[in-house]
JSON list of C-alpha atoms in Angstrom, two decimals:
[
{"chain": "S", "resi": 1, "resn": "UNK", "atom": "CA", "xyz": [223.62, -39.14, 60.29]},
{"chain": "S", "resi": 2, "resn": "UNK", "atom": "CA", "xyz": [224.74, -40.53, 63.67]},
{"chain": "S", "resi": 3, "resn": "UNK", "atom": "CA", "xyz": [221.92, -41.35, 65.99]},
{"chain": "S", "resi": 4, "resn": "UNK", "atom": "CA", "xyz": [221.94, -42.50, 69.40]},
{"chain": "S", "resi": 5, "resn": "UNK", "atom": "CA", "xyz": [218.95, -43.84, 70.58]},
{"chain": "S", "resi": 6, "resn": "UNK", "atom": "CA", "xyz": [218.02, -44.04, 74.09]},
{"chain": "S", "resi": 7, "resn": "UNK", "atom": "CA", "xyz": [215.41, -45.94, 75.61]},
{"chain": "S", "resi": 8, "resn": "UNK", "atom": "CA", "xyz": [213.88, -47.15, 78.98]},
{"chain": "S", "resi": 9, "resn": "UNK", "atom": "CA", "xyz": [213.88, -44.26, 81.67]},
{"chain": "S", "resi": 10, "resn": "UNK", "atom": "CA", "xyz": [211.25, -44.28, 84.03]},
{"chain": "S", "resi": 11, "resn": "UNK", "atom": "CA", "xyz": [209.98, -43.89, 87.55]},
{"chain": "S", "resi": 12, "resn": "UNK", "atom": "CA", "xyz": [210.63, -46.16, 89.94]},
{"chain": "S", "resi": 13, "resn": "UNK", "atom": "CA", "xyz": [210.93, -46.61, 93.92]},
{"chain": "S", "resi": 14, "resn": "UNK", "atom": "CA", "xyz": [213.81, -46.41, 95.73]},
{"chain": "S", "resi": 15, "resn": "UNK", "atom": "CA", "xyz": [215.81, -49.24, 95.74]},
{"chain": "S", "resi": 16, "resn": "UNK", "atom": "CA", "xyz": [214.72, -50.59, 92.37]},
{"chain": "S", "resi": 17, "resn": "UNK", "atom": "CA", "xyz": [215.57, -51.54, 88.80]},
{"chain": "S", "resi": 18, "resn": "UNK", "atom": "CA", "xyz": [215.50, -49.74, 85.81]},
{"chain": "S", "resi": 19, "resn": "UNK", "atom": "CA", "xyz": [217.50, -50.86, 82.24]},
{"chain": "S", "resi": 20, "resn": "UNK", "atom": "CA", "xyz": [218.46, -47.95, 80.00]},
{"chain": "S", "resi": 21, "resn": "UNK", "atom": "CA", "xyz": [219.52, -48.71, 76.45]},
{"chain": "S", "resi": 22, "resn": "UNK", "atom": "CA", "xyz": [220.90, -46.73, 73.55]},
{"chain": "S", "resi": 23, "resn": "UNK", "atom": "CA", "xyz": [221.38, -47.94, 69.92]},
{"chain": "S", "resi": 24, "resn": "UNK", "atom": "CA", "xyz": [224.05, -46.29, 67.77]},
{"chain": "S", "resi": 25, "resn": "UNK", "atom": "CA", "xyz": [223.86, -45.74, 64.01]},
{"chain": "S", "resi": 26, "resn": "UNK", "atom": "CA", "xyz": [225.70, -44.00, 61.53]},
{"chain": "S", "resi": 27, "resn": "UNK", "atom": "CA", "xyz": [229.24, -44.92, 63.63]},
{"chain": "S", "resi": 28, "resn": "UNK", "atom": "CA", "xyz": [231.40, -47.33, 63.23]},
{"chain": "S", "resi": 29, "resn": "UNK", "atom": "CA", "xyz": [230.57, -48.98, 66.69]},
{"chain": "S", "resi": 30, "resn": "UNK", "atom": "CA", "xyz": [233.73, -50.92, 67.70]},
{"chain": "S", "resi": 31, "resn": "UNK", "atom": "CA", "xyz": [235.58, -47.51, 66.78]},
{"chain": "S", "resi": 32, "resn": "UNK", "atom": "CA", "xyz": [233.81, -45.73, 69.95]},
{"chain": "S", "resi": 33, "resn": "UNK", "atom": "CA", "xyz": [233.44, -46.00, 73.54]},
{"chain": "S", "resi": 34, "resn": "UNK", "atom": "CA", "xyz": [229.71, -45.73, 74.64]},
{"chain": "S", "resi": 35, "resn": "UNK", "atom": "CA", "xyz": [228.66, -44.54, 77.29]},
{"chain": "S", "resi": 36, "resn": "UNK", "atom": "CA", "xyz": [225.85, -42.25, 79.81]},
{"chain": "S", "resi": 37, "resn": "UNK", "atom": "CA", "xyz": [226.03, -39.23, 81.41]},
{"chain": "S", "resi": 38, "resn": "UNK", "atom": "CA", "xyz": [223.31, -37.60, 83.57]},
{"chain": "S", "resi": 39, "resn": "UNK", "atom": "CA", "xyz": [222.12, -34.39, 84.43]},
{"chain": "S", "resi": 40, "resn": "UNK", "atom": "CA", "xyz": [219.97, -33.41, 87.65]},
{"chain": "S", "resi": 41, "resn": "UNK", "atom": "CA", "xyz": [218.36, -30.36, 87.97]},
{"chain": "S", "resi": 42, "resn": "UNK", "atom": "CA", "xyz": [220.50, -27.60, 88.60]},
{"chain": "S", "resi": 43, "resn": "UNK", "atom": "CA", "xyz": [223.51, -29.50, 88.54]},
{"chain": "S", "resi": 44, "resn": "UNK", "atom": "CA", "xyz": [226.15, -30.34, 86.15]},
{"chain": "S", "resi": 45, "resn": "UNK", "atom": "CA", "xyz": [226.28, -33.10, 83.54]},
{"chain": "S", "resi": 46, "resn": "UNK", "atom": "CA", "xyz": [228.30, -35.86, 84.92]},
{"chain": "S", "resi": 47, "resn": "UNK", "atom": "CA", "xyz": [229.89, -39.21, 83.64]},
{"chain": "S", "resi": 48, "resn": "UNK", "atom": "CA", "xyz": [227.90, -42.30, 84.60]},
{"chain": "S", "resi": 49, "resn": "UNK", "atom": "CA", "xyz": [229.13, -45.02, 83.07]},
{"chain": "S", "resi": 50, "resn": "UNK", "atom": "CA", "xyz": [231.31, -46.46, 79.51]},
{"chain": "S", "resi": 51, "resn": "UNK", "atom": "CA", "xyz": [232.61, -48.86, 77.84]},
{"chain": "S", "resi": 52, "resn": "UNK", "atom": "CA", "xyz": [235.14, -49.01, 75.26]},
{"chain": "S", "resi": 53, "resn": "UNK", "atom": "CA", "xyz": [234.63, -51.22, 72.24]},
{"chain": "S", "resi": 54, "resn": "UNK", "atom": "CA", "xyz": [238.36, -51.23, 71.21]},
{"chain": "S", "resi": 55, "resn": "UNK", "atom": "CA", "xyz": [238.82, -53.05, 74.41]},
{"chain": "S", "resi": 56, "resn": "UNK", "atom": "CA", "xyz": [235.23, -53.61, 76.46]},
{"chain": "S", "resi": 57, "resn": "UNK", "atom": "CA", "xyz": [236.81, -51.38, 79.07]},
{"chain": "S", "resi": 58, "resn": "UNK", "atom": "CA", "xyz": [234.65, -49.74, 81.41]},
{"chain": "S", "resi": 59, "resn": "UNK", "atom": "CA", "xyz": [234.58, -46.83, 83.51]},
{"chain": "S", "resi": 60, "resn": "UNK", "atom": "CA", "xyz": [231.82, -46.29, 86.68]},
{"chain": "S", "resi": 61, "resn": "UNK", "atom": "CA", "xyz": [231.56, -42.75, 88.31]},
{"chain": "S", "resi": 62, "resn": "UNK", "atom": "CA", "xyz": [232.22, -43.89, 92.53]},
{"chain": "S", "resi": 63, "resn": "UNK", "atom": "CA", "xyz": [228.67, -43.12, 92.97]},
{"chain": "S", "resi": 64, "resn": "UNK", "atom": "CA", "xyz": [227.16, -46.00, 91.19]},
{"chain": "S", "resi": 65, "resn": "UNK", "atom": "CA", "xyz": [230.11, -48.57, 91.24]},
{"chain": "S", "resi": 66, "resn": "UNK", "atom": "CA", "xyz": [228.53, -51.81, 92.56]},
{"chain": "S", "resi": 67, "resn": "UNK", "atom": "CA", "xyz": [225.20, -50.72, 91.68]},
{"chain": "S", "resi": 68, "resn": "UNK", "atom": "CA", "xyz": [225.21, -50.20, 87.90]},
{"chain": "S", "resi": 69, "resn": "UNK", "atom": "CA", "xyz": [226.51, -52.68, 85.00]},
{"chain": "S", "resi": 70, "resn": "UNK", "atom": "CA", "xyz": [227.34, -51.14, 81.38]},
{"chain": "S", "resi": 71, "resn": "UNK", "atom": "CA", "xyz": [227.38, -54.29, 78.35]},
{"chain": "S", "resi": 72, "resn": "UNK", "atom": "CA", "xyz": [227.20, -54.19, 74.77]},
{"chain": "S", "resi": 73, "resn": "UNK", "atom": "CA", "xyz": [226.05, -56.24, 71.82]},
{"chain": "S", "resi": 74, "resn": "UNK", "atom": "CA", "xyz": [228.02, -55.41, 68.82]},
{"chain": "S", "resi": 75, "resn": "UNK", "atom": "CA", "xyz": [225.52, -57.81, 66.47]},
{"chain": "S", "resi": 76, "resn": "UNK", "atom": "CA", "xyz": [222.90, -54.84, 67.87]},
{"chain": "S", "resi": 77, "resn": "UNK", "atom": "CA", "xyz": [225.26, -51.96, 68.18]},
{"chain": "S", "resi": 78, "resn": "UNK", "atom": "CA", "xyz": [223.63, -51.26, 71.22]},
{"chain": "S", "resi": 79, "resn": "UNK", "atom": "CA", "xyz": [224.52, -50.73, 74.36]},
{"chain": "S", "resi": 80, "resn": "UNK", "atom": "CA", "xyz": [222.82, -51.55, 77.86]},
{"chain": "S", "resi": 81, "resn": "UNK", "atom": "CA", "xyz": [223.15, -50.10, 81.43]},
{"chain": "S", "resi": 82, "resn": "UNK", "atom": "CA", "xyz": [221.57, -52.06, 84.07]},
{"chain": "S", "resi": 83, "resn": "UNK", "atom": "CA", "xyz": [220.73, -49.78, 86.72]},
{"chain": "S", "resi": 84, "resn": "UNK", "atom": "CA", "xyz": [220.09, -51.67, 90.27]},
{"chain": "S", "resi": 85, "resn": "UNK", "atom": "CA", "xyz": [219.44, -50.53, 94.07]},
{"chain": "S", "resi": 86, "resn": "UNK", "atom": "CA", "xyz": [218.08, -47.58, 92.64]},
{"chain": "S", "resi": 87, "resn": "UNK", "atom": "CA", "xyz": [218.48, -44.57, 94.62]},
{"chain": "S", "resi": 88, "resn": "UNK", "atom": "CA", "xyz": [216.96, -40.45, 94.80]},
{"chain": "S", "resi": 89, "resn": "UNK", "atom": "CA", "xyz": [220.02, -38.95, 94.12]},
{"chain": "S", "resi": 90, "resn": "UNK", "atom": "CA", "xyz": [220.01, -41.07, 90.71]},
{"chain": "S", "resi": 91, "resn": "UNK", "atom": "CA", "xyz": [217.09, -38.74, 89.64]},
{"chain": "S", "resi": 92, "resn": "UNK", "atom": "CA", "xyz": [218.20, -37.57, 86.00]},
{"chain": "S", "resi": 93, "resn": "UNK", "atom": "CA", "xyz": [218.40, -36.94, 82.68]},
{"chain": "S", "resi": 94, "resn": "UNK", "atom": "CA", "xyz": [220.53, -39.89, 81.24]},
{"chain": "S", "resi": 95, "resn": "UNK", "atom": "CA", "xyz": [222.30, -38.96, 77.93]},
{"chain": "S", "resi": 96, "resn": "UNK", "atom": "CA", "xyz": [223.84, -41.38, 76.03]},
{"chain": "S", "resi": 97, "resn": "UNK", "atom": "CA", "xyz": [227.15, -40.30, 74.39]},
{"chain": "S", "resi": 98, "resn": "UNK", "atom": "CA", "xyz": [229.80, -41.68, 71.92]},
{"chain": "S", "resi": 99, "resn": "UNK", "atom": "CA", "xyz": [233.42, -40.61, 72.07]},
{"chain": "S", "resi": 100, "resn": "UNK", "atom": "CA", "xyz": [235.99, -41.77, 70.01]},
{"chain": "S", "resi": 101, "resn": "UNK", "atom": "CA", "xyz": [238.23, -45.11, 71.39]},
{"chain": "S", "resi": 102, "resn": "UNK", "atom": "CA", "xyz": [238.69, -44.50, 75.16]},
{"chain": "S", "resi": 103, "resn": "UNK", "atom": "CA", "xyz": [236.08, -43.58, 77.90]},
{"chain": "S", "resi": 104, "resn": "UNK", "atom": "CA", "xyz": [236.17, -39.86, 79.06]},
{"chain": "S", "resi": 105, "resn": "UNK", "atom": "CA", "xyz": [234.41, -38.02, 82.25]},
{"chain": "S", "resi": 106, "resn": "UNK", "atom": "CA", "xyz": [234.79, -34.59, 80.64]},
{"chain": "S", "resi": 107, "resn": "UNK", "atom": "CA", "xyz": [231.24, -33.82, 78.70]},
{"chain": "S", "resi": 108, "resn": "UNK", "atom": "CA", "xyz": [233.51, -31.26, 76.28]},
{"chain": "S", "resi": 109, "resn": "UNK", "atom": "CA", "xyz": [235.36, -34.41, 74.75]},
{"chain": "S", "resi": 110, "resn": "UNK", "atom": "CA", "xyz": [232.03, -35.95, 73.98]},
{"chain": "S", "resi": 111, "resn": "UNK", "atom": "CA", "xyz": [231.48, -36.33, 70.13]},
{"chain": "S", "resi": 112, "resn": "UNK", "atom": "CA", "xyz": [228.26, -37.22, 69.94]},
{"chain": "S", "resi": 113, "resn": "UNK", "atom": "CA", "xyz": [225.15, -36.98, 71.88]},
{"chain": "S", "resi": 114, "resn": "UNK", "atom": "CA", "xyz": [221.82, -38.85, 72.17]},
{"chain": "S", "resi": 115, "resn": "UNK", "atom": "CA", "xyz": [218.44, -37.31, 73.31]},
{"chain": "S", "resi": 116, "resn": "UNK", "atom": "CA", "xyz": [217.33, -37.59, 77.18]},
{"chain": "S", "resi": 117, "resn": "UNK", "atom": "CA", "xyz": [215.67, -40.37, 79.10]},
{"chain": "S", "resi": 118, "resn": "UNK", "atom": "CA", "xyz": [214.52, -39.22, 82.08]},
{"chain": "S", "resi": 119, "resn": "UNK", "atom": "CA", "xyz": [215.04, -41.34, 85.52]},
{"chain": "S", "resi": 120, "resn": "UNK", "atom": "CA", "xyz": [212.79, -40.63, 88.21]},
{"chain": "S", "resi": 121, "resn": "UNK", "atom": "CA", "xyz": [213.57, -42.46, 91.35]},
{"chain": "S", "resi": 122, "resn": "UNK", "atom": "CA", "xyz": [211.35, -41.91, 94.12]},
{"chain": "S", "resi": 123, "resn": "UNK", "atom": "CA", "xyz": [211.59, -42.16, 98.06]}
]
């Protein structure tokens, strides 16, 4: 079975740190971009960040470029997303996903999914 495990949502102020991880089994990792999407309440799922392991590519929705750093440790096949200057509006659900090769920002080409990790950013 393939199983993305995500780890390390939380509440924090405004303008702080969190570090989400997710650790992917039952894939073959380099054969997979990894990556986060997030879903606020009553809004849409969107992309966050990915990275391709083909290529160690990687993709930033505008909103978080700058703020945000997505890196991977193949040895751990698991995959890190540093999340800095923390803001309201970053108040989610963070999914992590797998999709085969190449980064996408559509949530229908998204081939697998792992379970929620809720960020809570307060003002």
């Amino acid at each position: 079975d393939v199983q993305l495990q995500a780890s390390g949502g939380g509440l924090v102020q405004a303008g702080g740190s969190l570090s989400l991880s997710c650790a992917a089994s039952g894939i073959t990792f380099d054969d997979y971009a990894i990556g986060w999407f997030r879903q606020a309440p009553g809004k849409d799922r969107e992309m966050v960040s990915c990275i391709s392991r083909s290529d160690g590519t990687t993709n930033y929705a505008d909103s978080v470029k700058g703020r945000f750093t997505i890196s991977g440790d193949d040895a751990k096949a698991t995959v890190y997303l540093q999340m800095n200057n923390l803001k309201p509006e970053d108040t989610a659900i963070y999914y992590c996903t797998a999709v085969a090769v190449f980064c996408t920002m559509s949530p229908l080409e998204i081939d697998y999914w792992g379970q929620g990790t809720l960020v809570t950013v307060s003002s």
